[in-house]
CSV table of C-alpha atoms in Angstrom, one decimal:
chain,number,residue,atom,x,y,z
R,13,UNK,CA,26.6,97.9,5.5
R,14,UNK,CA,23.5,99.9,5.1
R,15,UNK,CA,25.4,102.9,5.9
R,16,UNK,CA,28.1,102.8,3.2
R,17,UNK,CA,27.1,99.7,0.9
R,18,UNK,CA,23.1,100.4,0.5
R,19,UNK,CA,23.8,104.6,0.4
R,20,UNK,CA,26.0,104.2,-2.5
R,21,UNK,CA,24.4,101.5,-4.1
R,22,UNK,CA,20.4,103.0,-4.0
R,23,UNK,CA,21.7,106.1,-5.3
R,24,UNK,CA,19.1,107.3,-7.6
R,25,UNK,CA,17.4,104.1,-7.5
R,26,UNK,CA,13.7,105.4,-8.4
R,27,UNK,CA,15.1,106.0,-12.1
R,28,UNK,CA,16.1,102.2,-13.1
R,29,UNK,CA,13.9,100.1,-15.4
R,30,UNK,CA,14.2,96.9,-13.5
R,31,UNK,CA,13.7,93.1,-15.7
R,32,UNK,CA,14.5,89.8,-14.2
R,33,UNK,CA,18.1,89.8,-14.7
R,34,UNK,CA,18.7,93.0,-13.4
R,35,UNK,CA,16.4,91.7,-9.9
R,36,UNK,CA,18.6,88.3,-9.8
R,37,UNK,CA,21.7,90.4,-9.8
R,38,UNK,CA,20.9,92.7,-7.3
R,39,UNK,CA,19.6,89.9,-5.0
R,40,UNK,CA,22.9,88.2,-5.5
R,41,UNK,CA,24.7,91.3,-4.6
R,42,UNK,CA,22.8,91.1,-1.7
R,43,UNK,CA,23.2,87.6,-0.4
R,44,UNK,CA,26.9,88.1,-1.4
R,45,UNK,CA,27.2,90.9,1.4
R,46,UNK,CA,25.4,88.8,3.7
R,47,UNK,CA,27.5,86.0,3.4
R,48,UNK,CA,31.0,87.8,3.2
R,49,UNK,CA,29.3,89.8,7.0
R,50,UNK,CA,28.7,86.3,8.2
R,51,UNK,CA,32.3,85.1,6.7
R,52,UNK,CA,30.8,82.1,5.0
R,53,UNK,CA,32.3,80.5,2.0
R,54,UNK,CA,31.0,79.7,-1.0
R,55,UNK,CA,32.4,76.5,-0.4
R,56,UNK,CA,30.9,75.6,2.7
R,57,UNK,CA,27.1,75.3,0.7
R,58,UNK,CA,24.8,76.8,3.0
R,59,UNK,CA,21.7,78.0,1.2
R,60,UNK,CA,20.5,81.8,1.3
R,61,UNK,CA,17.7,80.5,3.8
R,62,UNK,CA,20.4,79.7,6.3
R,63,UNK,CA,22.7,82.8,5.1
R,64,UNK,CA,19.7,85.2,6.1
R,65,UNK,CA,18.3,83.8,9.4
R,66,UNK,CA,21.5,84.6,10.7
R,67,UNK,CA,21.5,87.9,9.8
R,68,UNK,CA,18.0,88.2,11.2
R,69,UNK,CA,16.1,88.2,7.9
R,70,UNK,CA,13.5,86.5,6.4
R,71,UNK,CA,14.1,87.7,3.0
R,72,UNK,CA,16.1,89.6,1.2
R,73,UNK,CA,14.9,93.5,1.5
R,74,UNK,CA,17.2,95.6,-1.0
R,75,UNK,CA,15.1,94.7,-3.9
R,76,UNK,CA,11.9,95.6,-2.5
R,77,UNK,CA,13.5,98.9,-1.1
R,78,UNK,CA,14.4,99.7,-4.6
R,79,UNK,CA,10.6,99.4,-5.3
R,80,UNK,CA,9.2,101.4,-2.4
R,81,UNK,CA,11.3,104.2,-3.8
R,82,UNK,CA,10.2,103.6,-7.2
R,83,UNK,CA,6.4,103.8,-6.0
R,84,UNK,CA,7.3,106.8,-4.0
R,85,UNK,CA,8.9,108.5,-6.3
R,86,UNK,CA,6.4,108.1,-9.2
R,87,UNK,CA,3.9,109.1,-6.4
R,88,UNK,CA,5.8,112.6,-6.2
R,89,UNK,CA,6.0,112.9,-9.9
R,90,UNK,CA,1.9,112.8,-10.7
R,91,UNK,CA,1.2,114.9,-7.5
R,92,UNK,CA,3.5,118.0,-9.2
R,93,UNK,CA,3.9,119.2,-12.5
R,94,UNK,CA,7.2,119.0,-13.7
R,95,UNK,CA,9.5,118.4,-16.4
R,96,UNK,CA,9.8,114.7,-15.5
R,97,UNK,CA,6.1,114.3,-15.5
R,98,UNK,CA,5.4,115.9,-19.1
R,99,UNK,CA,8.2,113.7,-20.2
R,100,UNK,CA,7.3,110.9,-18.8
R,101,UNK,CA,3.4,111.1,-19.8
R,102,UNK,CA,5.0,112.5,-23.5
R,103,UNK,CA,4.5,110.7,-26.6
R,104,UNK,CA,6.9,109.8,-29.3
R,105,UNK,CA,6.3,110.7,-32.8
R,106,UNK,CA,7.4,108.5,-35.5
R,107,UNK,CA,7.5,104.5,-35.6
R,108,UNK,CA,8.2,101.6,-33.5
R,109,UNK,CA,11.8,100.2,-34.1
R,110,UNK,CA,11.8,96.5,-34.7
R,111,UNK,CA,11.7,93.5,-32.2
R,112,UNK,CA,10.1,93.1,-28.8
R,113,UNK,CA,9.2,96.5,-26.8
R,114,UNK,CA,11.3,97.8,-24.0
R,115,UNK,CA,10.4,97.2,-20.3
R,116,UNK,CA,9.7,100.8,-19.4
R,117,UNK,CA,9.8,102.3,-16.0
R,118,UNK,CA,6.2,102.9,-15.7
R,119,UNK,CA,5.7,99.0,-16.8
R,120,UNK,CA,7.3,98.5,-13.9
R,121,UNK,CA,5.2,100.8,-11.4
R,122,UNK,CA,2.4,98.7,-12.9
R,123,UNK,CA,3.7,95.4,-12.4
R,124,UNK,CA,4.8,96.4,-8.7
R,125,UNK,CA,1.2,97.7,-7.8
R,126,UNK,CA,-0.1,95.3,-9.8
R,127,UNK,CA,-2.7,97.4,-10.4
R,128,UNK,CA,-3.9,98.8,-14.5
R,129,UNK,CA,-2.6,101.8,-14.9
R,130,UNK,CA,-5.2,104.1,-14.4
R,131,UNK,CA,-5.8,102.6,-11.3
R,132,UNK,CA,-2.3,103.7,-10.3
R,133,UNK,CA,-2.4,106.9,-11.9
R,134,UNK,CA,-5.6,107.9,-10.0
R,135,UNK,CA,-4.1,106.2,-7.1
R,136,UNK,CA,-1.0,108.3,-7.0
R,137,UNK,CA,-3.1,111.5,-6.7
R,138,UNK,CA,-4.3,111.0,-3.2
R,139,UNK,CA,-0.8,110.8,-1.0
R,140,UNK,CA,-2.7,108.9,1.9
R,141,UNK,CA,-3.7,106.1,-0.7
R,142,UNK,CA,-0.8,106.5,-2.4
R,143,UNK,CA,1.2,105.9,0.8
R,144,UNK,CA,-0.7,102.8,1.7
R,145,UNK,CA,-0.1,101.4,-1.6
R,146,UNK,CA,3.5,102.0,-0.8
R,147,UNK,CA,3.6,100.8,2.8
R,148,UNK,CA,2.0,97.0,1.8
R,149,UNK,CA,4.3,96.6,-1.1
R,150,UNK,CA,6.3,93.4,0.4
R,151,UNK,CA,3.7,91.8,2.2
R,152,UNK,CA,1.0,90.7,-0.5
R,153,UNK,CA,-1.6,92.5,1.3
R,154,UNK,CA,-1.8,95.6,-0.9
R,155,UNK,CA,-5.2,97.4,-0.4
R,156,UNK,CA,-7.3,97.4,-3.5
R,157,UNK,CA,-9.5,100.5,-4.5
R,158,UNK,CA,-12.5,101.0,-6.4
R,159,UNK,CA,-12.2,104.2,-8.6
């Protein structure tokens, strides 16, 4: 599965604005691949608890893989100056259209550090805090830094 599902499925990943719907879907994706490996109907109600202890889980991991590469991609992108980096720091000229913003793809570096953003901008200078960062994403036990 991770060989020809996940490959074809993370490709280029790092570049996707995730929101909620977009994470519920690909979890469902998930636990659908789980189930159809384990050969269990949808019929036969057994929750997604069940589903992934007997894949040898304890939650599902394609989400939060999607994130890691997010972090470590926007890591690579403020350590190098690029044409990705002066876009993505660029500003817009002109107005706002109307209605409720965008979720933007640096929103979502924020939200997944869960750090302000000049925290993570600072913090994505230095690779060996960066890495960190990166390395306790899942696990609620991300290391906070004073700047």
């Amino acid at each position: 599965m991770k060989c020809f599902v996940w490959s074809q499925f993370l490709y280029a990943s790092e570049t996707w604005t995730l929101n909620k719907n977009t994470e519920k879907r690909i979890e469902a994706m998930e636990m659908w691949i789980y189930r159809r490996m384990q050969r269990i109907s949808w019929k036969e109600k057994v929750t997604n608890k069940k589903v992934l202890e007997s894949v040898g889980l304890q939650r599902p991991e394609l989400l939060l893989t999607i994130q890691r590469r997010k972090m470590k991609y926007y890591g690579h992108l403020r350590r190098h100056d690029s044409i990705q980096k002066r876009i993505l720091e660029g500003k817009i000229d002109g107005r706002r259209g109307r209605g409720r913003r965008r979720q933007t793809w640096l929103g979502n570096i924020r939200e997944t550090s869960q750090m302000k953003m000049c925290e993570v901008c600072e913090t994505a200078l230095d690779r060996r805090r960066w890495r960190t960062v990166t390395a306790h994403l899942g696990d609620g036990m991300a290391p906070s830094y004073s700047i």
